[in-house]
PDB file of C-alpha atoms in Angstrom:
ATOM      1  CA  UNK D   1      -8.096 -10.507  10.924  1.00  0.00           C
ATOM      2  CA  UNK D   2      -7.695  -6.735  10.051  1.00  0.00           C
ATOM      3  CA  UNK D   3      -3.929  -5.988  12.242  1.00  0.00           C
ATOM      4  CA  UNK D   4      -4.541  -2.510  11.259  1.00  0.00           C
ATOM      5  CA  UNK D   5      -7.788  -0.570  12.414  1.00  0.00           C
ATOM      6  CA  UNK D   6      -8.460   3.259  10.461  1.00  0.00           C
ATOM      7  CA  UNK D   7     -11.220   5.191  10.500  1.00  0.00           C
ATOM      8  CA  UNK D   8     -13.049   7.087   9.025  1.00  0.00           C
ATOM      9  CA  UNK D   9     -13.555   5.644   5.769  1.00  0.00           C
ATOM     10  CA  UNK D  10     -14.516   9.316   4.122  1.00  0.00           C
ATOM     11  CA  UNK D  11     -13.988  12.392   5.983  1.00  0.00           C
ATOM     12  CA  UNK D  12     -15.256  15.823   4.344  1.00  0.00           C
ATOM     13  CA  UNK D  13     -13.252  18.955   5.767  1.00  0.00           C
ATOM     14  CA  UNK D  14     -13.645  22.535   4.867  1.00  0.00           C
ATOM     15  CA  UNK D  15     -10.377  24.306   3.216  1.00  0.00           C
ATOM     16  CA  UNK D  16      -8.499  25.735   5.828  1.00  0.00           C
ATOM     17  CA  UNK D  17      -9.752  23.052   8.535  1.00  0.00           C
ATOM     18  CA  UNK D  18      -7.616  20.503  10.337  1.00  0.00           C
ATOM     19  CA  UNK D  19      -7.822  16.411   8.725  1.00  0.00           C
ATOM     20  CA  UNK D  20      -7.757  14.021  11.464  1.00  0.00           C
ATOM     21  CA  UNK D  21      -7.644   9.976  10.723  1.00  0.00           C
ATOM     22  CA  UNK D  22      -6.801   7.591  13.539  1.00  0.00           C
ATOM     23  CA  UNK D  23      -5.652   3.585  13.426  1.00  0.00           C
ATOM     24  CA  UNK D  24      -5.263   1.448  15.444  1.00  0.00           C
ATOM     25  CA  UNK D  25      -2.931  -1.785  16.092  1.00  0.00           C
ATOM     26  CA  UNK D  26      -2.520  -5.059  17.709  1.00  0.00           C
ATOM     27  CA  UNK D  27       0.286  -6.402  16.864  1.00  0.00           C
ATOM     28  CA  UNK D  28       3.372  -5.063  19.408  1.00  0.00           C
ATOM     29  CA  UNK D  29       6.056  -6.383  17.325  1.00  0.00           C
ATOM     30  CA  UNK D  30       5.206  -3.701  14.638  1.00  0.00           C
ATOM     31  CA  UNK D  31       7.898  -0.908  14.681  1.00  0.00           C
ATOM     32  CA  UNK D  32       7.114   1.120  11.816  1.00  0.00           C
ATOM     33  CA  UNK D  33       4.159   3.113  11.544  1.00  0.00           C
ATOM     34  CA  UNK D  34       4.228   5.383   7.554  1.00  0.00           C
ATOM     35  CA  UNK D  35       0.852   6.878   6.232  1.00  0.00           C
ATOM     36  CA  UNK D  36       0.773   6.355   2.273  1.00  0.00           C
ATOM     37  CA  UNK D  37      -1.449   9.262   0.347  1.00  0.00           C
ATOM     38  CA  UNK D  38      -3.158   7.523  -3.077  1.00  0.00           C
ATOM     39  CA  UNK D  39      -4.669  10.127  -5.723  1.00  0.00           C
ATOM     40  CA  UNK D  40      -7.250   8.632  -8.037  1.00  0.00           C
ATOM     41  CA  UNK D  41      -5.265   6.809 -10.433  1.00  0.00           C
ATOM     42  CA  UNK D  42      -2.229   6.872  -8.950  1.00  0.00           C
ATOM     43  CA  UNK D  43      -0.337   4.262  -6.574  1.00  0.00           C
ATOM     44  CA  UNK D  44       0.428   5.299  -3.140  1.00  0.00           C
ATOM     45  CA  UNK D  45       3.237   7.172  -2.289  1.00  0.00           C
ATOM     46  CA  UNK D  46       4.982   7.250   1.198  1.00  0.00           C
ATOM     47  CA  UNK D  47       3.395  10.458   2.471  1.00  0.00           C
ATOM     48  CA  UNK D  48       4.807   9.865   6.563  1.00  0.00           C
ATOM     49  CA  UNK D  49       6.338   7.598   8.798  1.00  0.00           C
ATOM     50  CA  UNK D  50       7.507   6.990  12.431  1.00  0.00           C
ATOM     51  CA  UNK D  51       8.825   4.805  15.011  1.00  0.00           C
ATOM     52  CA  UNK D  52       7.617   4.245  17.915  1.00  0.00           C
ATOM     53  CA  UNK D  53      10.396   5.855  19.980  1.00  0.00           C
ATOM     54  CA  UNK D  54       8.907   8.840  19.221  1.00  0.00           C
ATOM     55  CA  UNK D  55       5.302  10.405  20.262  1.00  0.00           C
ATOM     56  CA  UNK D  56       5.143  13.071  17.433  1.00  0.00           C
ATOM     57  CA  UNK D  57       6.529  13.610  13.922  1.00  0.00           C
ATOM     58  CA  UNK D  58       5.763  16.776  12.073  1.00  0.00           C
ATOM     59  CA  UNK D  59       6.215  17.704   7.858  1.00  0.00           C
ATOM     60  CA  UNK D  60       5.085  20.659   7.336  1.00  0.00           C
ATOM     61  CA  UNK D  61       1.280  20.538   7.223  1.00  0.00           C
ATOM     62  CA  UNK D  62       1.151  16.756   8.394  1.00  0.00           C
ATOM     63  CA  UNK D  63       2.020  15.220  11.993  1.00  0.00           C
ATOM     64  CA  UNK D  64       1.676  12.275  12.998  1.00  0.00           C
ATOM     65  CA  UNK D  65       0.906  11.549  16.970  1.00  0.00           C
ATOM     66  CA  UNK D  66       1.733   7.766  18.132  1.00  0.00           C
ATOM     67  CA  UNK D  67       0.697   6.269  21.600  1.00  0.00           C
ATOM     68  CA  UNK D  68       2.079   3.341  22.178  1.00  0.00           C
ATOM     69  CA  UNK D  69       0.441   2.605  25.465  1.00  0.00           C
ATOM     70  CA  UNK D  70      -2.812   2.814  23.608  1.00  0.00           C
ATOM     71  CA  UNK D  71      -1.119   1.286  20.535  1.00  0.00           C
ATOM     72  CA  UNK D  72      -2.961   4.182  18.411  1.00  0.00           C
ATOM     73  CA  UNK D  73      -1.404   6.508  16.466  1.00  0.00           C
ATOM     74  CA  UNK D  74      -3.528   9.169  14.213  1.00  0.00           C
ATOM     75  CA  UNK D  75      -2.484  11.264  11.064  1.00  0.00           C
ATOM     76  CA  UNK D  76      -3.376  15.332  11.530  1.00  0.00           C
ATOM     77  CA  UNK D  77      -3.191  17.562   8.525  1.00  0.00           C
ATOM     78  CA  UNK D  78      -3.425  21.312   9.326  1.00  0.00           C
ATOM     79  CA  UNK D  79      -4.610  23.879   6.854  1.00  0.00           C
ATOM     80  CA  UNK D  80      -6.501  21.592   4.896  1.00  0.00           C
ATOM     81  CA  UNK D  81      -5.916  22.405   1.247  1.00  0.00           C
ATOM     82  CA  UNK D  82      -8.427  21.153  -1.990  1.00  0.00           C
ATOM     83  CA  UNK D  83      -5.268  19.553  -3.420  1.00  0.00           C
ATOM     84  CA  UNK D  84      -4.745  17.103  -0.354  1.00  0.00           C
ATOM     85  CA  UNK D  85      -7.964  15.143  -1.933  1.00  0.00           C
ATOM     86  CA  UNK D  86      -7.254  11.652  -1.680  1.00  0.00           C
ATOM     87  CA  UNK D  87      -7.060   8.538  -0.044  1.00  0.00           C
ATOM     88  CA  UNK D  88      -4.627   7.901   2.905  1.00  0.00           C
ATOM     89  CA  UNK D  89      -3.786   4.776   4.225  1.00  0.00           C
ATOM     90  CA  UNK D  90      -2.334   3.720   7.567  1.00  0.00           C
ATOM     91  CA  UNK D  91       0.029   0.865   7.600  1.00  0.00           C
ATOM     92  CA  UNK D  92       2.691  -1.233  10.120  1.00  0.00           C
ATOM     93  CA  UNK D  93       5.373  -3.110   9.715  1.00  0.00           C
ATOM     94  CA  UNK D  94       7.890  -4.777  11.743  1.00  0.00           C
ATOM     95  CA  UNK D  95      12.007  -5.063  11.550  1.00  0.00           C
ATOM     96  CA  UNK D  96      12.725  -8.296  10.562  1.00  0.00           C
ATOM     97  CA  UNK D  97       9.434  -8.855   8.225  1.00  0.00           C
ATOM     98  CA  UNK D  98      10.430  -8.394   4.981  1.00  0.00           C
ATOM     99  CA  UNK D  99       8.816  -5.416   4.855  1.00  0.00           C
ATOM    100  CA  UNK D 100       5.798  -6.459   4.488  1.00  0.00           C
ATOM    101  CA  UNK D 101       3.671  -3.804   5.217  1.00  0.00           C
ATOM    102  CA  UNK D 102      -0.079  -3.965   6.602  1.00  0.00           C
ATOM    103  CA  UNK D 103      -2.624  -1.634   5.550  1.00  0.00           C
ATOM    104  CA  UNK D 104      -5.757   0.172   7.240  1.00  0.00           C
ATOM    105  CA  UNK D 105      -8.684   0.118   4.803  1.00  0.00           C
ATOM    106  CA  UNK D 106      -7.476   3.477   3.887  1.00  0.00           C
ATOM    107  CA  UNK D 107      -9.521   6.655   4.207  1.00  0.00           C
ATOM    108  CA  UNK D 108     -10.753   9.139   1.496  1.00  0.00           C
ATOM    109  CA  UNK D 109     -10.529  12.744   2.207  1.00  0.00           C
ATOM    110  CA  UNK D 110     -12.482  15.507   0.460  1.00  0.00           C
ATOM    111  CA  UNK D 111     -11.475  19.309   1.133  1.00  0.00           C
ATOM    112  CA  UNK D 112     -13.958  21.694  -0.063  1.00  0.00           C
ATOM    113  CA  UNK D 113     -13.479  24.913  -0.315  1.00  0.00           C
TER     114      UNK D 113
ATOM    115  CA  UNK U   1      14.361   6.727 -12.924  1.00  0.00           C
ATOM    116  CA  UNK U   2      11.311   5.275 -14.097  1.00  0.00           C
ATOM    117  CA  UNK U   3      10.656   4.460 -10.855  1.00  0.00           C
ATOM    118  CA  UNK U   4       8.675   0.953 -10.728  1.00  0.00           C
ATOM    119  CA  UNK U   5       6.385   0.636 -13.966  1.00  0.00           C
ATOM    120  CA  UNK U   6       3.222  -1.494 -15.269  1.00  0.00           C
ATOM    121  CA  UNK U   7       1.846  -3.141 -17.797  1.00  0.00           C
ATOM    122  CA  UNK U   8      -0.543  -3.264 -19.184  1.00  0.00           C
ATOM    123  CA  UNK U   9      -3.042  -0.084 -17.577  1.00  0.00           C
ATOM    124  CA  UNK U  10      -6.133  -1.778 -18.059  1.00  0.00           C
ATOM    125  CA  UNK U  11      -7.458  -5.275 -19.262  1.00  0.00           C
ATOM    126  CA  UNK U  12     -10.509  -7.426 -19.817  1.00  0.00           C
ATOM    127  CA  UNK U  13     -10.530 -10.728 -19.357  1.00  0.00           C
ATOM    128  CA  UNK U  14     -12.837 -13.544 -19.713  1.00  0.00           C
ATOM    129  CA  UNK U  15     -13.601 -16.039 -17.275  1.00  0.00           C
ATOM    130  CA  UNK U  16     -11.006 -18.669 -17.700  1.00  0.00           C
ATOM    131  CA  UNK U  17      -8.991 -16.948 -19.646  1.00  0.00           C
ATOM    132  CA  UNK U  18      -4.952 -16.129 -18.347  1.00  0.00           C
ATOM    133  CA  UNK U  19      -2.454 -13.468 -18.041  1.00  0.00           C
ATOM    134  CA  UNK U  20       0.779 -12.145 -16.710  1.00  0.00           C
ATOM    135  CA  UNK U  21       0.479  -8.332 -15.517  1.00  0.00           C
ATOM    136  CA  UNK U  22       4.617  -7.096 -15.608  1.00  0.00           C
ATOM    137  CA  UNK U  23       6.133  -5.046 -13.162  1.00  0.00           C
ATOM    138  CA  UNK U  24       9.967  -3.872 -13.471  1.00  0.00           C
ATOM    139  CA  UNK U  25      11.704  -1.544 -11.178  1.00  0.00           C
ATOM    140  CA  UNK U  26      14.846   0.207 -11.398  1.00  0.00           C
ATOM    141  CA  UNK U  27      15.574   1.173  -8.480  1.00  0.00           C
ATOM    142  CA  UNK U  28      17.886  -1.659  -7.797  1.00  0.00           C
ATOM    143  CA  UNK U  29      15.390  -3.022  -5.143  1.00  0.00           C
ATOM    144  CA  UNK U  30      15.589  -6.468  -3.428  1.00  0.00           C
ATOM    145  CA  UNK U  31      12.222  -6.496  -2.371  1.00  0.00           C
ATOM    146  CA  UNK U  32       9.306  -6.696  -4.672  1.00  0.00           C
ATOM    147  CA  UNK U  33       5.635  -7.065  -3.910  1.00  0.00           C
ATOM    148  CA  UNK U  34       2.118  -8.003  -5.696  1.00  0.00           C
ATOM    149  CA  UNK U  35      -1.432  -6.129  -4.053  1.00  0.00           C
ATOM    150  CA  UNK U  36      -4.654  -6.044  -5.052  1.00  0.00           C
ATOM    151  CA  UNK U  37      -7.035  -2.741  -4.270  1.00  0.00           C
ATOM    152  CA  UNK U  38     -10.570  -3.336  -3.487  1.00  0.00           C
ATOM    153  CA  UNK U  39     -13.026  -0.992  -2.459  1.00  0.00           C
ATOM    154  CA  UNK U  40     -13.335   0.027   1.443  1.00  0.00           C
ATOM    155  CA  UNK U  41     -10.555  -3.237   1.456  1.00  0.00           C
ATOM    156  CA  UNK U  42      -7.359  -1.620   1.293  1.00  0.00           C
ATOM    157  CA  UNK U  43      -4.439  -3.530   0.137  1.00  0.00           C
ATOM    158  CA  UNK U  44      -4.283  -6.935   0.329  1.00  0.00           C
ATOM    159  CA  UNK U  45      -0.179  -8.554  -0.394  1.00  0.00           C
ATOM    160  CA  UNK U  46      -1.097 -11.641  -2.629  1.00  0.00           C
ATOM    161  CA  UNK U  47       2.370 -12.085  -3.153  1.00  0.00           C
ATOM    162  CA  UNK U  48       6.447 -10.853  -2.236  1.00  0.00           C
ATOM    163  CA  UNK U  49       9.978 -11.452  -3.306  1.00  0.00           C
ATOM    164  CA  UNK U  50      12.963 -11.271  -1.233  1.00  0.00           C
ATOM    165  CA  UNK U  51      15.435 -11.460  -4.340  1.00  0.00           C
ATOM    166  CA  UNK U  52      15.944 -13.225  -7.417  1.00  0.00           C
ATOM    167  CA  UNK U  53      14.936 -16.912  -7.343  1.00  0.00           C
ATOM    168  CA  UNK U  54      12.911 -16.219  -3.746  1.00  0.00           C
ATOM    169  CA  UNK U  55       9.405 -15.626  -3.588  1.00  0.00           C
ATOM    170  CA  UNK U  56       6.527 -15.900  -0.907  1.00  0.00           C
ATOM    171  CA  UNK U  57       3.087 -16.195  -0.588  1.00  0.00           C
ATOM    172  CA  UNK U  58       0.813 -13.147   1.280  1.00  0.00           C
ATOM    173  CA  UNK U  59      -2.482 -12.659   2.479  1.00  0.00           C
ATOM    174  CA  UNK U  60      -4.388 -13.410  -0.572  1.00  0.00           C
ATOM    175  CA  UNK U  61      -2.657 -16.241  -3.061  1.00  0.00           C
ATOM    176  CA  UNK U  62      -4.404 -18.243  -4.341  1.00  0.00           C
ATOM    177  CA  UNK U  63      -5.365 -17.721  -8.293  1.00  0.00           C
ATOM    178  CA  UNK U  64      -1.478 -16.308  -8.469  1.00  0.00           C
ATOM    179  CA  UNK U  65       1.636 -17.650  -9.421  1.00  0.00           C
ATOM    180  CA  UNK U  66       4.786 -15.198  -9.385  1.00  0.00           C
ATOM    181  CA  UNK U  67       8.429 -15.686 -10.344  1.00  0.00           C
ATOM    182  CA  UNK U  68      11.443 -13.786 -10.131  1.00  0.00           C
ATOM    183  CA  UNK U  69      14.152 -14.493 -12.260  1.00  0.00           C
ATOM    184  CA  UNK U  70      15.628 -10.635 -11.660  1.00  0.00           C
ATOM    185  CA  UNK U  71      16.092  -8.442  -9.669  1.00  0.00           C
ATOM    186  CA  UNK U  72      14.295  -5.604 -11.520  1.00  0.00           C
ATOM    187  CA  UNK U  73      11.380  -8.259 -12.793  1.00  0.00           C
ATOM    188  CA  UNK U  74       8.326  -9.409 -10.790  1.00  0.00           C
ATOM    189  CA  UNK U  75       5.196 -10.437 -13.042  1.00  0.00           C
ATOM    190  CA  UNK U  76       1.979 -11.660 -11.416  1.00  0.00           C
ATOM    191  CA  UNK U  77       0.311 -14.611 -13.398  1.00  0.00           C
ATOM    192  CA  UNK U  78      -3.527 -15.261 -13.678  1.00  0.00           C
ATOM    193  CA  UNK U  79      -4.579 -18.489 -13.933  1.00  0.00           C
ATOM    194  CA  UNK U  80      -7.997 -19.413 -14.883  1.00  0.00           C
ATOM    195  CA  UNK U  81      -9.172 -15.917 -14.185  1.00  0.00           C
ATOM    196  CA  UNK U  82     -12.124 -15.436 -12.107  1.00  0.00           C
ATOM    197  CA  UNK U  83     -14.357 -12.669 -11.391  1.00  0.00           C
ATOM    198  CA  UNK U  84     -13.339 -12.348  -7.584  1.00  0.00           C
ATOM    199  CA  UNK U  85     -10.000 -11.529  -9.268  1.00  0.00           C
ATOM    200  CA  UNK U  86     -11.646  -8.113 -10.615  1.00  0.00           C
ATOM    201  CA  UNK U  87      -9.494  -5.154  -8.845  1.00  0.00           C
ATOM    202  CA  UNK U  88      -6.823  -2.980  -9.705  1.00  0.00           C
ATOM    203  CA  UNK U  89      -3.027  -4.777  -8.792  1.00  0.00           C
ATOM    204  CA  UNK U  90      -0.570  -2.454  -7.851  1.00  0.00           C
ATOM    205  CA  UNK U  91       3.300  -3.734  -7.843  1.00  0.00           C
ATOM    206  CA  UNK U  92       5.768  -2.084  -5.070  1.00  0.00           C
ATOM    207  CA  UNK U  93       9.691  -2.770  -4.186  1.00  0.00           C
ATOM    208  CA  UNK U  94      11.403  -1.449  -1.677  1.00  0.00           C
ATOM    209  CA  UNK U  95      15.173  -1.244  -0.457  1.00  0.00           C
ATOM    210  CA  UNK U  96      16.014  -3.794   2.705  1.00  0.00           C
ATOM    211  CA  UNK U  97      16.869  -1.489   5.245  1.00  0.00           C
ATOM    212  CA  UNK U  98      14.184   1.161   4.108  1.00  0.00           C
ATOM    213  CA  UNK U  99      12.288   0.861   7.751  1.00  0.00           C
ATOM    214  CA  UNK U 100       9.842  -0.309   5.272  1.00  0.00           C
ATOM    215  CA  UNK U 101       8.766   2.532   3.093  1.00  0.00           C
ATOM    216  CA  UNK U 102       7.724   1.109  -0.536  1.00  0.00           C
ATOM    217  CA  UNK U 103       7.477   2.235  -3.537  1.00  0.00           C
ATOM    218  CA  UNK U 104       4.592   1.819  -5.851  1.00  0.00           C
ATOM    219  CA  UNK U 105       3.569   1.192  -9.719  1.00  0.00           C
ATOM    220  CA  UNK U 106       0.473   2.954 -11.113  1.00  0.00           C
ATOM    221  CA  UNK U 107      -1.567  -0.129 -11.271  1.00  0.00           C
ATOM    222  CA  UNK U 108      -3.405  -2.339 -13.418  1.00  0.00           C
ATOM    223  CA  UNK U 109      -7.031  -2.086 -13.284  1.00  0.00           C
ATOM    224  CA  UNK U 110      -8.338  -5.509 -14.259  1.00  0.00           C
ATOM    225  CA  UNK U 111     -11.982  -6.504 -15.115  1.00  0.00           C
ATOM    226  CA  UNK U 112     -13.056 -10.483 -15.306  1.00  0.00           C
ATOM    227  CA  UNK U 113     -16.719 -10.705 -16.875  1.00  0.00           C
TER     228      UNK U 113
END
C-alpha cells in the first residue's frame, strides 16, 4: 500500500524554468509533510517541511503548497538551477509515530541549461 | 559533528553469506532507523529504534536483525544474505520532538551475487 503518492518519477526542466512535483496522501492522521533532496551518492537531506496548518511555505527558491481538503501538497522550485540535479522525495509523518517517516517513490530532476 | 556515519561504503556478498553494516550517530539522537533504496521504490524502513534496548520492526524485516545497545549505535545484521537484499541501506536518527525531520548516513551500497 504506497501511503504516499509522487509523481513524476523524472522531470527534465530548462535552467531558469520553474520544478513542479506533486504527492499525494491518504492517511489524515499524518501531520508533517518535509521534502528530502538526495544527490547521487549522497543520503537525503531535509530540503523542506510543513504542517498542515499552513497552505504555503516558502525558502528561497523552494515553496511548498499543501491542500488539505485535497490531501495534496506539491513541491515548486523557481529559477531552476543545473545544481538542483537530484532526486527529491516526498514524505509524511504523524505526531505520535515515532517518526517514522513515509516516502513517495521520490522523483529525479534534471536542469539543463 | 560527524553527523551519522557508515560502514562499510560498498560490499559483495555471496549468497548465504552474513554481515553487520554499522551505523553510529553523534548527534545524541533517540531515534535511529534502517532503509533500504531501490530503484523507482523509494525508501522502504526495514527497521527503527526508539532508544537503547528498544527496537521495532518496519515495512520490510524480514532477512534483518538489529540491536541497540547505545544510544549512538544501530547496526543492521544480514542473515543468510539473499539477492533480493541487493540495494543500497541508508541509516537515519532523528531527535524526538524534531516534527520528524531525519538525518541521514551516506549509505551502503550492497551487492548479493
Amino acid at each position: 500500500q504506497q501511503q504516499v503518492k509522487q509523481s513524476p518519477q523524472s522531470l527534465i526542466v530548462q535552467k531558469g524554468g520553474i520544478s513542479i512535483i506533486n504527492c499525494a496522501y491518504e492517511n489524515t492522521a499524518f501531520d508533517y509533510f518535509p521534502w528530502y533532496q538526495q544527490f547521487p551518492g549522497k543520503g537525503p537531506a531535509l530540503l523542506i517541511a510543513i504542517r498542515p496548518d499552513v497552505s504555503e511555505k516558502k525558502e528561497g527558491r523552494f515553496t511548498i503548497s499543501f491542500n488539505k481538503s485535497a490531501k495534496q501538497f506539491s513541491l515548486h522550485i523557481m529559477d531552476s538551477q543545473p545544481g538542483d540535479s537530484a532526486t527529491y522525495f516526498c514524505a509524511a509523518s504523524m505526531t505520535g509515530g515515532y517518526q517514522k517517516v513515509t516516502f513517495g517513490i521520490g522523483t529525479k530532476l534534471q536542469v539543463i541549461p | 559533528n560527524a553527523g551519522v556515519t557508515q560502514t562499510p561504503k560498498f560490499r559483495i556478498l555471496k549468497i548465504g553469506q552474513s554481515m553487520t553494516l554499522q551505523c553510529t550517530q553523534d548527534m545524541n539522537h533517540n531515534y535511529m532507523y534502517w532503509y533500504r533504496q531501490d530503484p523507482g521504490m523509494g525508501l522502504k524502513l526495514i527497521y527503527y529504534s526508539v532508544g537503547a534496548g528498544i527496537t521495532d520492526k518496519g515495512e520490510v524485516p524480514n532477512g534483518y536483525n538489529v540491536s541497540r545497545s547505545t544510544t549512538e549505535d544501530f547496526p543492521l545484521r544480514l542473515e543468510l544474505a539473499a539477492p533480493s537484499q541487493t540495494s543500497v541501506y541508508f541509516c537515519a536518527s532523528s531527535y524526538g520532538d524534531s516534527g520528524g525531520e531525519q538525518y541521514f548516513g551516506p549509505g551502503t551500497r550492497l551487492t548479493v551475487t
